Every structure is written in C-alpha cells, then in structure tokens.
C-alpha positions as a Markdown table, in Angstrom:
| # | Residue | x | y | z |
|---|---|---|---|---|
| 1 | Met | 14.3 | 7.6 | 18.2 |
| 2 | Ala | 14.3 | 5.1 | 15.3 |
| 3 | Asp | 14.6 | 5.7 | 11.6 |
| 4 | His | 12.2 | 4.0 | 9.2 |
| 5 | Glu | 13.1 | 3.0 | 5.6 |
| 6 | Ile | 10.4 | 4.3 | 3.3 |
| 7 | Thr | 10.2 | 3.8 | -0.5 |
| 8 | Cys | 9.2 | 6.8 | -2.5 |
| 9 | Leu | 6.0 | 6.0 | -4.4 |
| 10 | Ser | 7.0 | 8.2 | -7.3 |
| 11 | Cys | 10.6 | 7.2 | -8.0 |
| 12 | Ala | 11.1 | 4.0 | -5.9 |
| 13 | Gln | 14.1 | 5.4 | -4.1 |
| 14 | Ala | 14.4 | 4.5 | -0.4 |
| 15 | Ser | 14.7 | 7.2 | 2.2 |
| 16 | Arg | 15.3 | 7.1 | 6.0 |
| 17 | Val | 12.6 | 8.9 | 8.0 |
| 18 | Pro | 12.8 | 9.5 | 11.7 |
| 19 | Asp | 9.8 | 8.6 | 13.9 |
| 20 | Asp | 8.9 | 12.2 | 14.5 |
| 21 | Lys | 8.6 | 12.9 | 10.8 |
| 22 | Leu | 6.3 | 10.1 | 9.9 |
| 23 | Gly | 3.3 | 11.5 | 8.1 |
| 24 | Ser | 4.4 | 15.1 | 8.6 |
| 25 | Gly | 5.8 | 16.4 | 5.4 |
| 26 | Ala | 8.7 | 14.0 | 4.9 |
| 27 | Lys | 9.9 | 14.2 | 1.3 |
| 28 | Cys | 12.0 | 12.0 | -1.0 |
| 29 | Gly | 15.6 | 13.1 | -1.1 |
| 30 | Thr | 15.8 | 12.1 | -4.8 |
| 31 | Cys | 12.7 | 13.5 | -6.5 |
| 32 | Gly | 11.1 | 15.7 | -3.7 |
| 33 | Ala | 7.7 | 13.8 | -3.7 |
| 34 | Ser | 5.9 | 13.4 | -0.4 |
| 35 | Leu | 6.7 | 10.1 | 1.2 |
| 36 | Phe | 3.2 | 10.2 | 2.8 |
| 37 | Pro | 0.9 | 11.6 | 0.1 |
| 38 | Thr | -2.5 | 12.8 | 1.2 |
| 39 | Lys | -4.2 | 10.7 | -1.6 |
| 40 | Val | -3.8 | 6.9 | -2.2 |
| 41 | Ile | -1.5 | 6.4 | -5.2 |
| 42 | Asp | -1.6 | 3.8 | -7.9 |
| 43 | Val | 1.8 | 2.2 | -8.1 |
| 44 | Asp | 3.6 | 0.1 | -10.7 |
| 45 | Ala | 5.4 | -3.2 | -10.3 |
| 46 | Glu | 8.8 | -1.7 | -9.5 |
| 47 | Val | 7.5 | 0.5 | -6.7 |
| 48 | Leu | 5.4 | -2.3 | -5.2 |
| 49 | Thr | 8.2 | -4.7 | -5.3 |
| 50 | Lys | 10.7 | -2.4 | -3.6 |
| 51 | Ala | 8.2 | -1.0 | -1.0 |
| 52 | Ser | 6.9 | -4.4 | -0.1 |
| 53 | Arg | 10.4 | -5.7 | 0.5 |
| 54 | Thr | 12.1 | -2.8 | 2.2 |
| 55 | Asp | 9.6 | -0.5 | 3.9 |
| 56 | Thr | 9.7 | -0.8 | 7.7 |
| 57 | Leu | 6.1 | 0.5 | 8.0 |
| 58 | Pro | 3.3 | -1.8 | 7.1 |
| 59 | Leu | 2.1 | -1.5 | 3.5 |
| 60 | Val | -1.5 | -2.3 | 2.5 |
| 61 | Val | -2.0 | -2.9 | -1.3 |
| 62 | Asp | -5.4 | -2.8 | -2.9 |
| 63 | Phe | -5.3 | -5.0 | -6.0 |
| 64 | Trp | -8.1 | -3.7 | -8.2 |
| 65 | Ala | -9.3 | -3.1 | -11.8 |
| 66 | Pro | -11.3 | -0.2 | -13.3 |
| 67 | Trp | -14.1 | -2.6 | -14.6 |
| 68 | Cys | -14.7 | -4.0 | -11.1 |
| 69 | Gly | -17.8 | -2.5 | -9.4 |
| 70 | Pro | -16.9 | -3.7 | -5.8 |
| 71 | Cys | -13.3 | -2.2 | -6.4 |
| 72 | Arg | -14.8 | 1.2 | -7.3 |
| 73 | Ser | -17.2 | 1.2 | -4.4 |
| 74 | Met | -14.4 | 0.3 | -2.0 |
| 75 | Ala | -12.1 | 3.0 | -3.2 |
| 76 | Pro | -13.5 | 5.9 | -1.0 |
| 77 | Glu | -13.4 | 3.6 | 2.0 |
| 78 | Phe | -9.8 | 2.6 | 1.3 |
| 79 | Ala | -9.0 | 6.3 | 1.0 |
| 80 | Lys | -10.7 | 7.0 | 4.4 |
| 81 | Ala | -8.7 | 4.2 | 6.1 |
| 82 | Ala | -5.5 | 5.6 | 4.5 |
| 83 | Ser | -6.2 | 9.0 | 5.8 |
| 84 | Ala | -6.9 | 7.8 | 9.3 |
| 85 | Leu | -3.7 | 5.7 | 9.5 |
| 86 | Arg | -1.4 | 8.2 | 7.7 |
| 87 | Gly | 2.1 | 8.0 | 9.1 |
| 88 | Lys | 1.5 | 4.5 | 10.7 |
| 89 | Val | 0.6 | 2.4 | 7.7 |
| 90 | Arg | 1.0 | 3.2 | 4.0 |
| 91 | Phe | -1.7 | 2.4 | 1.5 |
| 92 | Val | -1.3 | 2.0 | -2.3 |
| 93 | Lys | -3.4 | 0.6 | -5.1 |
| 94 | Leu | -2.2 | -1.7 | -8.0 |
| 95 | Asn | -4.3 | -1.9 | -11.2 |
| 96 | Thr | -4.2 | -5.6 | -12.1 |
| 97 | Glu | -5.5 | -4.8 | -15.6 |
| 98 | Glu | -2.3 | -2.8 | -16.3 |
| 99 | Asn | -0.1 | -5.1 | -14.3 |
| 100 | Pro | -1.3 | -8.7 | -14.8 |
| 101 | Lys | 2.0 | -10.3 | -14.1 |
| 102 | Val | 2.1 | -8.6 | -10.7 |
| 103 | Gly | -1.3 | -10.0 | -9.9 |
| 104 | Gln | -0.2 | -13.4 | -11.0 |
| 105 | Arg | 3.0 | -13.2 | -8.9 |
| 106 | His | 1.0 | -12.4 | -5.8 |
| 107 | Asn | -1.6 | -15.1 | -6.6 |
| 108 | Ile | -4.5 | -12.6 | -6.9 |
| 109 | Arg | -7.5 | -14.7 | -8.0 |
| 110 | Ser | -10.3 | -12.3 | -7.3 |
| 111 | Ile | -10.6 | -8.5 | -6.8 |
| 112 | Pro | -10.7 | -6.5 | -4.8 |
| 113 | Thr | -8.0 | -8.2 | -2.8 |
| 114 | Met | -6.0 | -6.4 | -0.1 |
| 115 | Val | -2.6 | -7.7 | 1.0 |
| 116 | Arg | -0.7 | -6.4 | 4.0 |
| 117 | Phe | 3.1 | -6.5 | 3.8 |
| 118 | Ala | 5.4 | -5.9 | 6.8 |
| 119 | Arg | 9.2 | -6.1 | 6.8 |
| 120 | Gly | 9.4 | -7.9 | 3.5 |
| 121 | Arg | 6.8 | -10.5 | 4.0 |
| 122 | Glu | 3.1 | -10.9 | 3.4 |
| 123 | Arg | 1.4 | -10.7 | 6.7 |
| 124 | Gly | -2.3 | -10.7 | 5.8 |
| 125 | Arg | -4.8 | -11.0 | 2.9 |
| 126 | Thr | -8.5 | -10.4 | 2.5 |
| 127 | Thr | -10.8 | -10.5 | -0.5 |
| 128 | Gly | -13.9 | -8.5 | -1.1 |
| 129 | Ala | -15.0 | -4.9 | -0.6 |
| 130 | Leu | -14.7 | -3.6 | 3.0 |
| 131 | Arg | -15.7 | -0.5 | 4.9 |
| 132 | Ala | -13.1 | 1.9 | 6.3 |
| 133 | Pro | -13.2 | 0.6 | 9.9 |
| 134 | Gln | -12.7 | -3.0 | 8.6 |
| 135 | Ile | -9.8 | -1.9 | 6.4 |
| 136 | Gln | -8.2 | -0.1 | 9.3 |
| 137 | Ser | -8.6 | -3.2 | 11.5 |
| 138 | Phe | -7.0 | -5.3 | 8.7 |
| 139 | Ala | -4.2 | -2.8 | 8.2 |
| 140 | Thr | -3.2 | -2.8 | 11.9 |
| 141 | Thr | -3.6 | -6.5 | 12.8 |
| 142 | Arg | -0.2 | -8.0 | 13.6 |
C-alpha cells in the first residue's frame, strides 16, 4: 500500500495519506481540515503552488473570475466532476481577479481555463466551459 502526499487546501501543509484513506475522511495533521472536502474550494497562490508541485494525486485547477458568465455556468459541472472523482483527483478553483499574478505565471489568457497538474508538472490544459463528463475525461487523461 502506497502513501500519497496531499497538501491541505486550508493551511498548505503536506500530509501523507495511505491509499485506503483517499477520499474517506483523511484530515490535515496540522489544522484538522478535510484533505478531500466535499465542496470545491477556492485556493490562494500559496496553496496552489504547493499542491501543484508536491501532491501525488492529479490536481485540476479551474482558473475563473466572478464576472465571467461561462465560468459561473461551468461551476456546477466542475463540482459534479469533483464529486465523481473524489479520492482520485483533487479539484480546486483559483479566482484570477483576486490572484492576477498567479494567472500571469500560469499564462492564463482566457477563462475559464482548466489546468491539470500531476507530480509537479502541468499535464494538460483546456479553455472554455465544459460539462461534467468532459471535465472528468480531461481530469483522468494521462
């Protein structure tokens, strides 16, 4: 049984989680927050940087902004995909309006843009609003 390194989306501390605990109540050893929350969380630059570099599970990031109509319409679909893949892929959102430098660093030119990270590297990118099955396919493509 392998352990996975998972970054807490609340405090950015890394925790080791065994395979059999993925998605089933694993909590951060530092702050006690769920490592697999039931709702998609908006993260800040620090959490995104650490999780995208260190997590051993794939991480899908929705770069969005509150004024973006397609972003708002895709949000429930993103949440459905996150729920369906809980414990296999982690899903987070990053508000590019509040974090413009992060958007620039990741070369986000249009929103919504989803980026898939795995083992410290960008492994995929797609722009435009998608439905839950398309998001799930994107999230699990190697």
